[in-house]
Amino acid sequence: MATIGVEHVYKVFGEDPEQAFPLMEQGKGKAEIQEETGLVVGVQDVSFRMESGALFVIMGLSGSGKSTLLRCINRLIDPTRGRVYLEFDGERIDVTSLNKSELREVREQKISMIFQHFALFPYRTVVDNVAFPLEIQGVDKATRREKGMEILKLVGLDAWAESYPPKLSGGMQQRVGLARALASEAELLLMDEPFSALDPLIRMHMQAELLNLRDRVRRTILFISHDLDEALKLGDRIAIMEAGRIVQLGTPEEIIVNPKTEYVANFVEHADATGVLTVTAVAKQVEVTKEPPKGLGISRMDPQPAAFAEGDGLVICLDADGKPIAAYQDEVAMDFKYVTDDLTTVGDETVLLAEHDTTLKELMRARLATSKNPVIALKEDGGLDGIITGQEILLGVLEKGRKEEAE
Amino acid sequence: MKRDRRNSRTFPWGRPAAAFVCLLIGASLLAAVLCGPAWAQQHGVSLFEQIGTQGSLIPAEDWIDQAIDWIALTFADFFDVVRSVINNINRGLLAALMRLPVWGISIGGKAVAIPILGLLMVPYLWWASTKWTGIYGFVSLWLIANLGLWEATMETLSLTLTAALIALAIGIPTGILSGKSDIVEAVVRPILDFMQTLPVFVYLIPAVILFGLGAAPGVVATVIFAIPPAVRLTSLGIRGVPKELVEAGEAFGCNYWQLLFKVQLPMARPSIMAGVNQTIMLSLSMVVIAALIGSGGLGGEVVRSIQRMLVGKGFVAGLAVVFIAIILDRATRSVGEKKM
Ligand SMILES: Nc1ncnc2c1ncn2[C@@H]1O[C@H](COP(=O)(O)OP(=O)(O)OP(=O)(O)O)[C@@H](O)[C@H]1O
Ligand SMILES: [Mg+2]
């Protein structure tokens, strides 16, 4: 698989970009530099390396330099300083040092791109649009068509092959854009706000489609968005940009739980965290003792519990590895059910077990379908992590998992 | 803009002040005209026309005369080649047009001409415009043939097409270059302005000196007159291609020529075709004027009619020009928007 790496990339727009560097070293900001010299700092000292096969999202407000950074990667814009490299199964290509024809070849074979306003060619039919990268690669007409139709089927638009793009709705046009990018067989996909021009409903649909498609065609995707909800939904990792720089880089959960700057916190404030936060972030720790609580007849139990935990009226019996084996509420034995189980025929005497990567959204849905009993949160190894009640869920939603502050 | 206007209205003294300044300037001008001559006499300054005219201070006319003579002599071979190329294209086109026969049938002892070109025109005009334009094309060519102007019309047509072809062959590539490069645009733009504002009669004369009599000087003058819209509209079309589409072409690995032929030219086609249409129309109008230096055709008929005061003959020839103009316009107007 392929990856993209970026090292200390700068892009300064204007007549004499070198002028801006001493000022940047003095720690002057984008606005100051523009006022003093008239130069616009588009991207300032950005470094990151994508995981192979990952979906990496760059997020930021308008003008923060997202498009500029993206275009530095396939050099539609030449970076002023810094390195961009691509890796393909060990082979490393230094994009910044390529000459014109090498660069053309890399664009033709290795990277493709999807645009905010689709950038379809209105004078070409849908299938000819999709086959455009193949035409540039010099593939013959019959193969081109066949391949184009195949990919159109993948995005569900084969019936529209002979139409012209302006006749299609926005969502359909962007699916054609997606198909065109897939047609080139490049392993790297650059997407510049591909869904921003779409209606919210179609947008959600396209996001789901992208995730679905990603499972079928393995690609490494660099995705730009100005919408944190979209970034949280799609990204394996997210880089947040402000005024040309990356101010925070992390997994969706890291960003939600621990926003590093006020700028990021502002975004997080308005984001929907329930699809991102996992039970690990909200579980309430409980004390584990060897002493059996009073009134619990442990002699009848098989196997014998090694330890006990108690909280919110729930007594949890643990085995030697710390894994829950039974639970009692008011001395009544409860059934165990996993959040992921079929929960349609579950009675009141049930306790839910949530694995470590269960999101709050999944948990809330499961609780809605069953009982309001406390939920047992598990660690990655299956051991007891803690207990979650309605209170923890609410705190998680309102405080985005920042438990310390909440208490 | 709106706000500016409101501001000037809120300043109550704005308008009276302006009126006062105008009055002041007017009064001083009046004073200068009335008292000027007396003042000049007193101080020994004569008026310009009192000095007498032994030629102007800057004898540019002579310089240009000499330059043209020098160019005509030095590059005589080059102009010969150009002339023969133009004449050959024109003769070839005319021969091709005249090869299409005009059938004649006799109705009640009168010969009625039926031009084949008119029949061939119908389906094309129908496709390019409407059914009615197709019918119009046939009717107008039929009229021309039966007015006895067929040969003159074909001459005009072949001259127009020759000039338009050459103008487009030069103009479109120039337009492409100037659309792609700001430097070329900066050089070409003032030249085009010059070509478009220079009165056409001015370069009819040097054209005769450089290319002799016949079709060539007329065609050359026409080409100069008709090139600007081809260049301008091609450049405009190329520059008007949305940035994202050019980026898309580049992002998928287009080279210079692929970008030009697969992205820029197809996107610019409506604009380029508008340029083609204008170039052809300007060619036609100029070819008629070029009859003044003997290039013949319908313009020749008009010029001869003026010289001999033949009102009817001149008017009919002028009408034929209008017929042809409408056909050429409809034939090229909306082709740019059609899917091919
Ligand atoms: N060609 C250019 N010349 C001068 N300045 C530019 C140019 N392109 C971008 N900029 C500036 O660089 C900065 C970053 O722009 P960029 O387009 O990368 O922002 P963005 O994050 O993609 O914003 P948006 O969400 O609006 O697309 C902006 O301040 C912009 O004004
Ligand atoms: Mg952008």
Short mmCIF file of C-alpha atoms in Angstrom, two decimals, chain A residues 71 76 104 107-108 111-113 115-117 119-123 132-133 135-136 164 180, chain B residues 243-256 258 262-264 266-267 339-340:
data_model
loop_
_atom_site.label_atom_id
_atom_site.label_comp_id
_atom_site.label_asym_id
_atom_site.label_seq_id
_atom_site.Cartn_x
_atom_site.Cartn_y
_atom_site.Cartn_z
CA ARG A 71 -2.14 20.91 -3.83
CA LEU A 76 -0.53 21.73 -8.51
CA ARG A 104 3.35 14.15 -14.89
CA ARG A 107 0.07 12.31 -11.36
CA GLU A 108 -0.99 9.94 -14.09
CA ILE A 111 -2.24 10.06 -7.22
CA SER A 112 -5.71 11.05 -8.25
CA MET A 113 -7.91 13.83 -7.04
CA PHE A 115 -12.68 18.35 -6.40
CA GLN A 116 -15.09 20.41 -4.36
CA HIS A 117 -17.16 21.46 -7.36
CA ALA A 119 -14.68 19.53 -12.02
CA LEU A 120 -16.35 17.22 -14.52
CA PHE A 121 -15.92 17.96 -18.21
CA PRO A 122 -19.34 19.11 -19.41
CA TYR A 123 -18.63 18.24 -23.05
CA PHE A 132 -10.50 10.39 -18.82
CA PRO A 133 -7.51 9.27 -16.69
CA GLU A 135 -7.30 8.21 -21.96
CA ILE A 136 -4.37 10.21 -20.61
CA TYR A 164 -23.77 14.64 -19.90
CA ARG A 180 -13.07 9.12 -12.31
CA LYS B 243 -9.62 26.82 -12.81
CA GLU B 244 -10.84 23.59 -11.27
CA LEU B 245 -11.18 21.97 -14.71
CA VAL B 246 -7.62 22.91 -15.66
CA GLU B 247 -6.48 21.54 -12.31
CA ALA B 248 -8.42 18.34 -12.97
CA GLY B 249 -6.64 17.95 -16.29
CA GLU B 250 -3.25 18.52 -14.68
CA ALA B 251 -4.02 16.34 -11.68
CA PHE B 252 -4.66 13.37 -13.97
CA GLY B 253 -1.36 13.92 -15.72
CA CYS B 254 -2.16 15.88 -18.89
CA ASN B 255 0.83 17.32 -20.74
CA TYR B 256 0.70 20.72 -22.47
CA GLN B 258 -3.39 17.10 -23.88
CA LYS B 262 -8.76 17.69 -24.20
CA VAL B 263 -9.67 20.43 -21.73
CA GLN B 264 -9.06 24.01 -22.81
CA PRO B 266 -13.32 21.99 -25.92
CA MET B 267 -14.29 24.29 -23.05
CA LYS B 339 -22.81 18.83 -29.22
CA MET B 340 -20.80 17.05 -31.90
#
